[in-house]
JSON list of C-alpha atoms in Angstrom, two decimals:
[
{"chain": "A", "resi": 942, "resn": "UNK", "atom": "CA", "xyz": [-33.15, -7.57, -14.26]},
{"chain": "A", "resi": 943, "resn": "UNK", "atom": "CA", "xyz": [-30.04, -9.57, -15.00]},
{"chain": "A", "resi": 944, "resn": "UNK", "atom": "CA", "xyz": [-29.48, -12.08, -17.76]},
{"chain": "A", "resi": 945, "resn": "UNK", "atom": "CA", "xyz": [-26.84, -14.56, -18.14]},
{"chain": "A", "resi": 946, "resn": "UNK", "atom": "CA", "xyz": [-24.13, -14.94, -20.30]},
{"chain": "A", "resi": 947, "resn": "UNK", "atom": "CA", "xyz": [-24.51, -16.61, -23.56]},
{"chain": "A", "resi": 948, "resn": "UNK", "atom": "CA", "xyz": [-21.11, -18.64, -23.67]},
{"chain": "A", "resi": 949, "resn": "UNK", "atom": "CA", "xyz": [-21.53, -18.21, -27.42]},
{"chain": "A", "resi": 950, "resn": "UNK", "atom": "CA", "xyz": [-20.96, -14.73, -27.40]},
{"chain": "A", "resi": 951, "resn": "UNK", "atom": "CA", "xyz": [-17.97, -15.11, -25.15]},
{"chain": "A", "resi": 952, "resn": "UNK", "atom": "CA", "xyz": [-15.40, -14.37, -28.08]},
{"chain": "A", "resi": 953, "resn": "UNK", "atom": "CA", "xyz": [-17.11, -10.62, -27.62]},
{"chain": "A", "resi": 954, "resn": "UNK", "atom": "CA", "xyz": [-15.39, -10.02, -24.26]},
{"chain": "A", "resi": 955, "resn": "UNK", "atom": "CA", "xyz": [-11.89, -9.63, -23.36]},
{"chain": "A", "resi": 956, "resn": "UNK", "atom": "CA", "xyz": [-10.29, -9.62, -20.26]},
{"chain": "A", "resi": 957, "resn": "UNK", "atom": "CA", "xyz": [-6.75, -8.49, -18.99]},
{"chain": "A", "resi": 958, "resn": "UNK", "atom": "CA", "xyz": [-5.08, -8.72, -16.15]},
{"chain": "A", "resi": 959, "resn": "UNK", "atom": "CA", "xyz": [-3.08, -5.46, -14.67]},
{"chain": "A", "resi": 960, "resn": "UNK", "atom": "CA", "xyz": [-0.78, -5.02, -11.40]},
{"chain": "A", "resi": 961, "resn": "UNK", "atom": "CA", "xyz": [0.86, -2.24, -10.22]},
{"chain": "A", "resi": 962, "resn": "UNK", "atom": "CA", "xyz": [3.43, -1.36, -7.50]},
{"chain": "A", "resi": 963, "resn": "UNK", "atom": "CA", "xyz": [4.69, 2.18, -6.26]},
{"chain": "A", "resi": 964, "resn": "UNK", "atom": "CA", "xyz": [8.05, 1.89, -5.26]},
{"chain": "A", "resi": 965, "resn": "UNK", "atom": "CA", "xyz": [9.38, 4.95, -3.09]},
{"chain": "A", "resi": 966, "resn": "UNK", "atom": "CA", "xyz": [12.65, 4.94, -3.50]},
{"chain": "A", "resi": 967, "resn": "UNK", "atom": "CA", "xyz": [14.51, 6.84, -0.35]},
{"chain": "A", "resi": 968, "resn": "UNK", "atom": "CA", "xyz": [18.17, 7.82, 0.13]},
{"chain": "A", "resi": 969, "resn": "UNK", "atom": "CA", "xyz": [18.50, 8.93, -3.17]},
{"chain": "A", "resi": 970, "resn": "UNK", "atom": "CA", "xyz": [21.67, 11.34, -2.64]},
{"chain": "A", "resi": 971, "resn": "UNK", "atom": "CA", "xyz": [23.26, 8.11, -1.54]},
{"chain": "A", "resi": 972, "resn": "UNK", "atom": "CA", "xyz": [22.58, 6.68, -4.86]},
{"chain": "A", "resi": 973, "resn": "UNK", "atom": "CA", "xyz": [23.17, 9.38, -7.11]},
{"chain": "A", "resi": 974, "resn": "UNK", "atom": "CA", "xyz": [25.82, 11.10, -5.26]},
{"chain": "A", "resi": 975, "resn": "UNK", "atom": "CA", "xyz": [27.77, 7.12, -4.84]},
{"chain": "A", "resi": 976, "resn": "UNK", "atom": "CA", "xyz": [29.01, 7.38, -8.68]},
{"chain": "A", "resi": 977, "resn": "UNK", "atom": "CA", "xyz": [31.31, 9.95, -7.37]},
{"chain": "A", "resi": 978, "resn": "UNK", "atom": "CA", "xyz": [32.51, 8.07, -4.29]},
{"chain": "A", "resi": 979, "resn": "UNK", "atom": "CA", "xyz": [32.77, 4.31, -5.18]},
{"chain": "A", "resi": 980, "resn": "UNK", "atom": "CA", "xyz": [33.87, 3.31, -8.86]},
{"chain": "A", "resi": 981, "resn": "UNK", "atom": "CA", "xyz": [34.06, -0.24, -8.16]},
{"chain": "A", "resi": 982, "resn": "UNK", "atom": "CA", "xyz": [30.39, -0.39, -8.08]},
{"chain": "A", "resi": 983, "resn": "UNK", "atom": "CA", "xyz": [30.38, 0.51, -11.76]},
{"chain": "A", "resi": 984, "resn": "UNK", "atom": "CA", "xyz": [29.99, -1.82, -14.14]},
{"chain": "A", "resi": 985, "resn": "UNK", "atom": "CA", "xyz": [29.32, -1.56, -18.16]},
{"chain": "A", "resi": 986, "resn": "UNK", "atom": "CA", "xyz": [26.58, -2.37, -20.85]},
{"chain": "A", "resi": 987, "resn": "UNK", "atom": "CA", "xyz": [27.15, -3.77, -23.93]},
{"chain": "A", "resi": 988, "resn": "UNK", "atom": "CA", "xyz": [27.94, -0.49, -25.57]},
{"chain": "A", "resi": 989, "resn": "UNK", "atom": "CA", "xyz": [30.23, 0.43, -23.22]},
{"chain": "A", "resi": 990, "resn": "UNK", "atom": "CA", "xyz": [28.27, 2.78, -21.52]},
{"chain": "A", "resi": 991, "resn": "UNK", "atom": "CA", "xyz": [28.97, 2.87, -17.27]},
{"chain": "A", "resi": 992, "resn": "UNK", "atom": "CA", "xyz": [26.12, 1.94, -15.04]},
{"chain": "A", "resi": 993, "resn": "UNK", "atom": "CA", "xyz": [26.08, 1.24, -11.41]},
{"chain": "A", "resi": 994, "resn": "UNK", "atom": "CA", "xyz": [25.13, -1.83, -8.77]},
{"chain": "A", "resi": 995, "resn": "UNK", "atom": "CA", "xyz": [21.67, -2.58, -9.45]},
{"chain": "A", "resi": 996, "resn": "UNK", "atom": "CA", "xyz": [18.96, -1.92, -6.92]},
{"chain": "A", "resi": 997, "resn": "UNK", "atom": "CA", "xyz": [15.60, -4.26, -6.97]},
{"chain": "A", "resi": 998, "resn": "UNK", "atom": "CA", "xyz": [11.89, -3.42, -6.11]},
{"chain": "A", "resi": 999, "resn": "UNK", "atom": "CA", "xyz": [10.51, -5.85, -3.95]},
{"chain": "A", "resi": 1000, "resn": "UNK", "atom": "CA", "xyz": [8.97, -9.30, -6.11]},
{"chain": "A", "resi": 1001, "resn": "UNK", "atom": "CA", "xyz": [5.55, -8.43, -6.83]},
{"chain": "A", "resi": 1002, "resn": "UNK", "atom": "CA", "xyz": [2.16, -9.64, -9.20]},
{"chain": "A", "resi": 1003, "resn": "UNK", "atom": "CA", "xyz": [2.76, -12.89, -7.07]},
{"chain": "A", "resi": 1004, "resn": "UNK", "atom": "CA", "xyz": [6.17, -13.10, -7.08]},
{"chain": "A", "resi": 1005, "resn": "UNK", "atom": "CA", "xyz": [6.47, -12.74, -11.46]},
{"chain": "A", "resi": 1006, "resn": "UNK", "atom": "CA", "xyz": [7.98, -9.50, -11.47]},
{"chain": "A", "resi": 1007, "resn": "UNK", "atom": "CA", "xyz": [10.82, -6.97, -10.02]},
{"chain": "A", "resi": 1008, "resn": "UNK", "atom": "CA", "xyz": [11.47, -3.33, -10.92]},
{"chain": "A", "resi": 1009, "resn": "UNK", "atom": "CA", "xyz": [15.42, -2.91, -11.59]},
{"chain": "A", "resi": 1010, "resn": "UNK", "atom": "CA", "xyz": [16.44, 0.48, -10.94]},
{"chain": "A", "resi": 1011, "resn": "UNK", "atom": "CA", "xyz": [20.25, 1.82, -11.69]},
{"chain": "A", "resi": 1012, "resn": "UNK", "atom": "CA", "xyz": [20.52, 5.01, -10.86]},
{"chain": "A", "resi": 1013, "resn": "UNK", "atom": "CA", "xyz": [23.66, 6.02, -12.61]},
{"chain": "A", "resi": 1014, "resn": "UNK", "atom": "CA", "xyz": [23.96, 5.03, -16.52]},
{"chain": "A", "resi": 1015, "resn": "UNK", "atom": "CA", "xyz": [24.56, 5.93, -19.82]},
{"chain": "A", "resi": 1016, "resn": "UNK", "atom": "CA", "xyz": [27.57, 8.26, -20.95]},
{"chain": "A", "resi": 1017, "resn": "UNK", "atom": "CA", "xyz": [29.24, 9.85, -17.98]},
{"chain": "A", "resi": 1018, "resn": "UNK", "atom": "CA", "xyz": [26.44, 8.23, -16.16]},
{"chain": "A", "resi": 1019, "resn": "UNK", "atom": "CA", "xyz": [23.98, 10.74, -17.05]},
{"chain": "A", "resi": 1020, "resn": "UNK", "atom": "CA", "xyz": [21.35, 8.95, -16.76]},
{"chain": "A", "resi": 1021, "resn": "UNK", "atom": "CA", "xyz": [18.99, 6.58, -14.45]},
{"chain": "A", "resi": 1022, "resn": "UNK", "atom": "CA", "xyz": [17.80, 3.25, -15.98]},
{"chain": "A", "resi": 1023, "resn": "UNK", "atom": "CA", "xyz": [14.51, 1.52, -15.55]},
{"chain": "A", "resi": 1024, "resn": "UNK", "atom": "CA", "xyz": [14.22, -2.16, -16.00]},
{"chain": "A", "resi": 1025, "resn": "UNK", "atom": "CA", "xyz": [11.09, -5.02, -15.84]},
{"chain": "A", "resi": 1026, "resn": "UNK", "atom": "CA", "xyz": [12.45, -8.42, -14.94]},
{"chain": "A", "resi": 1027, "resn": "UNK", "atom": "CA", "xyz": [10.81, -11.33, -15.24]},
{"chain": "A", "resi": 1028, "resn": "UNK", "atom": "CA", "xyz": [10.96, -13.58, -12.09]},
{"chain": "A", "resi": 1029, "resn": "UNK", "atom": "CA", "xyz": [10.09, -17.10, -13.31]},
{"chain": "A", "resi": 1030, "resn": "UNK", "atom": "CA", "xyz": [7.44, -19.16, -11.79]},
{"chain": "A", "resi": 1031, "resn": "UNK", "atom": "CA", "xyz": [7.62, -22.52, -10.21]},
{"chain": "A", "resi": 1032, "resn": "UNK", "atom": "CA", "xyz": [5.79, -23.74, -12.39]},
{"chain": "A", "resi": 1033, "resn": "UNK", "atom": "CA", "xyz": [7.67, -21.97, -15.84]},
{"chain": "A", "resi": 1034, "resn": "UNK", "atom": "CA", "xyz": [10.68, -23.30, -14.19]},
{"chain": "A", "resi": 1035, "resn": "UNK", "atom": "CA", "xyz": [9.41, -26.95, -14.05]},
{"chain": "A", "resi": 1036, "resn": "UNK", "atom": "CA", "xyz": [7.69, -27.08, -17.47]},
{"chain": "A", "resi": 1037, "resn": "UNK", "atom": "CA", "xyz": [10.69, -25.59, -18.90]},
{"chain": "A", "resi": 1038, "resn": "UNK", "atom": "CA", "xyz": [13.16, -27.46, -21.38]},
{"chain": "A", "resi": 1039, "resn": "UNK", "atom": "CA", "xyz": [16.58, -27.21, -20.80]},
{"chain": "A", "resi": 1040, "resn": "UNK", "atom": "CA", "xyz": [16.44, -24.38, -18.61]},
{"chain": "A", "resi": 1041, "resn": "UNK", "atom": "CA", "xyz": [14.36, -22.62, -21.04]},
{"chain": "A", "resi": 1042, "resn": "UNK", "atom": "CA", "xyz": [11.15, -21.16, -19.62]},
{"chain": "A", "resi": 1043, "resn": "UNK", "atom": "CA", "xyz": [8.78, -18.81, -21.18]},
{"chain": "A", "resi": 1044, "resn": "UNK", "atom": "CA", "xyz": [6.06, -16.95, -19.56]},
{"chain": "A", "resi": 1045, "resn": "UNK", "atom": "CA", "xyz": [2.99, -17.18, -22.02]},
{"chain": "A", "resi": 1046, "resn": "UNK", "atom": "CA", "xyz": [1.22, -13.70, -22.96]},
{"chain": "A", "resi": 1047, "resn": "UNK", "atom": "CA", "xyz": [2.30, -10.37, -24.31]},
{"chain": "A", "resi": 1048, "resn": "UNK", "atom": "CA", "xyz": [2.64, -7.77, -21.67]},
{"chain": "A", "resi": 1049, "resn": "UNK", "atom": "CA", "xyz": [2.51, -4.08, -21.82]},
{"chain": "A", "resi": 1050, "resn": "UNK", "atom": "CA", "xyz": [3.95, -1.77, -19.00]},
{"chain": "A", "resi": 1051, "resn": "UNK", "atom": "CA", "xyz": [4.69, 1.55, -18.03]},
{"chain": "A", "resi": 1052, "resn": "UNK", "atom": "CA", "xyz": [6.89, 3.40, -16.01]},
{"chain": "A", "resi": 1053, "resn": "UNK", "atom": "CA", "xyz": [6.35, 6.66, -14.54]},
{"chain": "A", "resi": 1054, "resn": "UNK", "atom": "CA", "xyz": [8.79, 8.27, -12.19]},
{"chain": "A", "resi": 1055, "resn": "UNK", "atom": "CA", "xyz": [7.26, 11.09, -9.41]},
{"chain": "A", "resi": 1056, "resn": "UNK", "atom": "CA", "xyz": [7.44, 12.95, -6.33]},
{"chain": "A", "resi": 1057, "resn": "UNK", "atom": "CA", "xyz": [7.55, 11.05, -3.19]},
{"chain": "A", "resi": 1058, "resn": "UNK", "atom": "CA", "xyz": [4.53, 12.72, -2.15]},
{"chain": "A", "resi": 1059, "resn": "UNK", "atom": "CA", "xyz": [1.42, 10.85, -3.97]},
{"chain": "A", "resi": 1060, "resn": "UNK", "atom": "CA", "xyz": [-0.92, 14.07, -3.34]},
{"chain": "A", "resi": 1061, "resn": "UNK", "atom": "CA", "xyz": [1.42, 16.46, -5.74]},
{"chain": "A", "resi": 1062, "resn": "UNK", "atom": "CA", "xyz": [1.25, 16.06, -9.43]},
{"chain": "A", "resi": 1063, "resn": "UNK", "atom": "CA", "xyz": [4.46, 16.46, -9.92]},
{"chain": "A", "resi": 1064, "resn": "UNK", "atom": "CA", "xyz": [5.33, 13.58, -12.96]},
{"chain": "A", "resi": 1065, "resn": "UNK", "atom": "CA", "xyz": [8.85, 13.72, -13.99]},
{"chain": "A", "resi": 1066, "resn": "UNK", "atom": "CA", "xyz": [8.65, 11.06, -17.19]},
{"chain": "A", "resi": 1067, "resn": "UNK", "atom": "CA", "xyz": [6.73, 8.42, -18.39]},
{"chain": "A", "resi": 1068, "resn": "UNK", "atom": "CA", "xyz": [7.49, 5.06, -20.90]},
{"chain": "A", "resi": 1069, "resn": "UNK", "atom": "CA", "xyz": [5.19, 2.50, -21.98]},
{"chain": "A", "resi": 1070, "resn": "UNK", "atom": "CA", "xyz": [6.31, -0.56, -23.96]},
{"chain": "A", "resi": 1071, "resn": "UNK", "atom": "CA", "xyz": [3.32, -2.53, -25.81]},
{"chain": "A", "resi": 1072, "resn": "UNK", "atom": "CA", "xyz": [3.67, -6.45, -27.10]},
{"chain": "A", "resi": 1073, "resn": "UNK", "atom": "CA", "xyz": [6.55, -7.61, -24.97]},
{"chain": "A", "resi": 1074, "resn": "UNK", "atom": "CA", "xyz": [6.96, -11.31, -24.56]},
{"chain": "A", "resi": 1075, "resn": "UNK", "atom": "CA", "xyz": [9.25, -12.61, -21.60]},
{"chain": "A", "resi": 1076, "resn": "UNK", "atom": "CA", "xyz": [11.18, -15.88, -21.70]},
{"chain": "A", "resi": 1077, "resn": "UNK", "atom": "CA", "xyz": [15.14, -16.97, -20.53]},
{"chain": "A", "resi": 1078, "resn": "UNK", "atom": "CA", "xyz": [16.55, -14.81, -23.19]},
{"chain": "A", "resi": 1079, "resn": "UNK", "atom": "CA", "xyz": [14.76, -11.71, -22.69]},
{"chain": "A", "resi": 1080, "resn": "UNK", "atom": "CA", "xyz": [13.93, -11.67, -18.90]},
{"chain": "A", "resi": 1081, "resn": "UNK", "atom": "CA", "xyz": [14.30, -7.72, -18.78]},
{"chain": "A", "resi": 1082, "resn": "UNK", "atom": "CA", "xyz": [12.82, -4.94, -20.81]},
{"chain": "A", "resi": 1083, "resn": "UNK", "atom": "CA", "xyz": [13.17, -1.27, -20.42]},
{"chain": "A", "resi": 1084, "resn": "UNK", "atom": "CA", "xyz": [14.94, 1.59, -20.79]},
{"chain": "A", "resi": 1085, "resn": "UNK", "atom": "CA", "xyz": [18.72, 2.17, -20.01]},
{"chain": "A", "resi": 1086, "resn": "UNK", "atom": "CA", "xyz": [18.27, 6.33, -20.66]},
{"chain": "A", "resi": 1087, "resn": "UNK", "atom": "CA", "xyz": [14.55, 6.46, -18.70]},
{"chain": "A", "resi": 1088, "resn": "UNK", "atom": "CA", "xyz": [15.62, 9.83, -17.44]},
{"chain": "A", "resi": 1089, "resn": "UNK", "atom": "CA", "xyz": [18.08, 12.28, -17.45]},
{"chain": "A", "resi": 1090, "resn": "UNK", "atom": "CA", "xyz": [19.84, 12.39, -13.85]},
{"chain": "A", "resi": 1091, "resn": "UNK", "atom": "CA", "xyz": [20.19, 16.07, -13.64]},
{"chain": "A", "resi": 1092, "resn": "UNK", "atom": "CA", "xyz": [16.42, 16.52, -14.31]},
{"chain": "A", "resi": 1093, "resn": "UNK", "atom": "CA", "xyz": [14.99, 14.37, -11.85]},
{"chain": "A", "resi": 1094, "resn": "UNK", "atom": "CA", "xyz": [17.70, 15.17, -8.82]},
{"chain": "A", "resi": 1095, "resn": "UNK", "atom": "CA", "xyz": [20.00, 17.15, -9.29]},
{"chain": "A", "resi": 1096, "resn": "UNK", "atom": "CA", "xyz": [17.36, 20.16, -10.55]},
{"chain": "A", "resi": 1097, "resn": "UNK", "atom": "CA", "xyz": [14.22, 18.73, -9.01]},
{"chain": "A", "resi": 1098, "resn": "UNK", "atom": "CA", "xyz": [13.67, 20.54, -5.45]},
{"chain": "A", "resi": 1099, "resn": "UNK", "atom": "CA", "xyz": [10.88, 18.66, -4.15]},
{"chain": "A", "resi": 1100, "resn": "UNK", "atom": "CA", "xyz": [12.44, 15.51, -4.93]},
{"chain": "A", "resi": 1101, "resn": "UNK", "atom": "CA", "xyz": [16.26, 16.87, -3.12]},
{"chain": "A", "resi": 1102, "resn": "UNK", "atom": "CA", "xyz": [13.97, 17.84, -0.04]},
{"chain": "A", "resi": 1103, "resn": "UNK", "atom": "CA", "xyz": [12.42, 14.97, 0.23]},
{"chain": "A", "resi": 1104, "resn": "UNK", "atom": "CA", "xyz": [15.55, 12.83, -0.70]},
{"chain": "A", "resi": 1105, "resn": "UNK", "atom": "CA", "xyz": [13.06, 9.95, -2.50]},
{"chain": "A", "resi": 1106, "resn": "UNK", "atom": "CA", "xyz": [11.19, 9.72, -5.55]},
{"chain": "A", "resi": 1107, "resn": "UNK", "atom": "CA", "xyz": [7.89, 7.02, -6.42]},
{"chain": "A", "resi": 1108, "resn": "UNK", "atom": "CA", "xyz": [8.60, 4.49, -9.28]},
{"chain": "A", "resi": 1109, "resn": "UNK", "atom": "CA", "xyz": [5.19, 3.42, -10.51]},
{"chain": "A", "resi": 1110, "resn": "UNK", "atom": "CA", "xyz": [5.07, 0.05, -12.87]},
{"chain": "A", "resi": 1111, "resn": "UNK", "atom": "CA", "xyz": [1.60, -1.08, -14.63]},
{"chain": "A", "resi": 1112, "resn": "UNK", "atom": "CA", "xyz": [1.76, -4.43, -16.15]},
{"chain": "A", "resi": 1113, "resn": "UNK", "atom": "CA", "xyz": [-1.54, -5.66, -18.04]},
{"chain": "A", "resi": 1114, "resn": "UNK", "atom": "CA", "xyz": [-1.41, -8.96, -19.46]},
{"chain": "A", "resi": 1115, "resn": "UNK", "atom": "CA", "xyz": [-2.25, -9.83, -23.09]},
{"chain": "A", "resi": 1116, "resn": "UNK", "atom": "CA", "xyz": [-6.80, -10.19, -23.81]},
{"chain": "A", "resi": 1117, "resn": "UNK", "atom": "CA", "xyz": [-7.78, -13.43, -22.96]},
{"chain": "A", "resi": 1118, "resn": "UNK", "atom": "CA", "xyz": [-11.49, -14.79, -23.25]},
{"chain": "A", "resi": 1119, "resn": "UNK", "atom": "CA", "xyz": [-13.20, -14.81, -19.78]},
{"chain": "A", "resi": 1120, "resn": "UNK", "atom": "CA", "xyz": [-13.22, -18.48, -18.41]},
{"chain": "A", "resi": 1121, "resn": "UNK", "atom": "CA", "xyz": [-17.27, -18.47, -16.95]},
{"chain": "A", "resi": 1122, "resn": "UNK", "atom": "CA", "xyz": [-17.43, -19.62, -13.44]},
{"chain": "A", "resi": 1123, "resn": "UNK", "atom": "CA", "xyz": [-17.98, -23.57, -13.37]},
{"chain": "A", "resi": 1124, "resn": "UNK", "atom": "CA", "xyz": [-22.22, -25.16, -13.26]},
{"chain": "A", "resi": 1125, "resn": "UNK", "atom": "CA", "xyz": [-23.27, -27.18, -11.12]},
{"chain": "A", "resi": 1126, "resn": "UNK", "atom": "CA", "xyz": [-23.00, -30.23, -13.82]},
{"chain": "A", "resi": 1127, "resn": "UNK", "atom": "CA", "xyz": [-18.72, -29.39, -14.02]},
{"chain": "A", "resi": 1128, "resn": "UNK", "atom": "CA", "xyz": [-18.58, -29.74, -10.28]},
{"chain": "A", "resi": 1129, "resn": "UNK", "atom": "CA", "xyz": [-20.50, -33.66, -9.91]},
{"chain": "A", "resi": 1130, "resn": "UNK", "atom": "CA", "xyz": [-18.07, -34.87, -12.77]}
]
């Protein structure tokens, strides 16, 4: 037997929101292998450190979010970086003053970067970020040293062979008291 829920009690519940994509990322001895070959694709971060062109996971979560992925950073370009940007709504756009939008909500995600092939277990590294808020000054957060290029290509078999690697982002939204469906009553008014 069910019973309903007391609305009073709805301060006990929280609910989040998550989304995820998998990204496999293919040709990857074209990307890593491209520092090498074609400087002019090189650009630099505010400390100075190289990194090259940018490459961008599809939009996803509806269109709010890309993965940014450059695959040669850091000193020497020893590194890949990982990056969440914020894609801002319609809607953020249009409620926004001066160009400044804000998405409301603190978001955590996580990163993981594995083997192409989803059966193996094979998890090269992992980040999580807790409490991040997103706006027109901070559209991107991440990590510009997620990995270390030599460990997750250059000495990673499995990944050489199969010449790809899976980017997997999690995004949960900041708790939020469940909204209950609307009565009867809210619909005739």
């Amino acid at each position: 037997m069910s019973t309903s829920l007391d609305e009073s009690n709805l301060q006990e519940y929280q609910e989040f929101t998550t989304v995820t994509l998998e990204w496999t990322v293919r040709n990857l001895k074209q990307l890593f292998d491209a520092r090498t070959r074609i400087f002019e694709n090189l650009a630099y971060n505010s400390e100075g450190e190289q990194k090259s062109k940018v490459h961008k996971s599809v939009p996803f979560g509806g269109g709010r979010w890309r993965i940014l992925l450059y695959p040669n950073s850091g000193h020497e370009g020893g590194f890949i970086s990982l990056y969440l940007s914020c894609e801002p709504t319609q809607e953020e756009k249009e409620s926004a003053i001066n160009g400044e939008w804000v998405r409301d909500g603190l978001f955590k995600f996580s990163f993981e970067l594995k083997t192409a092939n989803r059966a193996s277990t094979g998890v090269f590294n992992t980040k999580e970020a807790c409490d991040h808020a997103f706006s027109y000054k901070a559209s991107n957060w991440g990590w510009g040293q997620f990995a270390r290029r030599d460990t997750i290509y250059y000495s990673a078999p499995q990944i050489r062979a199969a010449d790809a690697f899976l980017i997997v982002c999690t995004i949960t939204s900041s708790p939020v008291t469940p909204v209950p469906p609307p009565t009867a009553a809210d619909l005739k008014d």
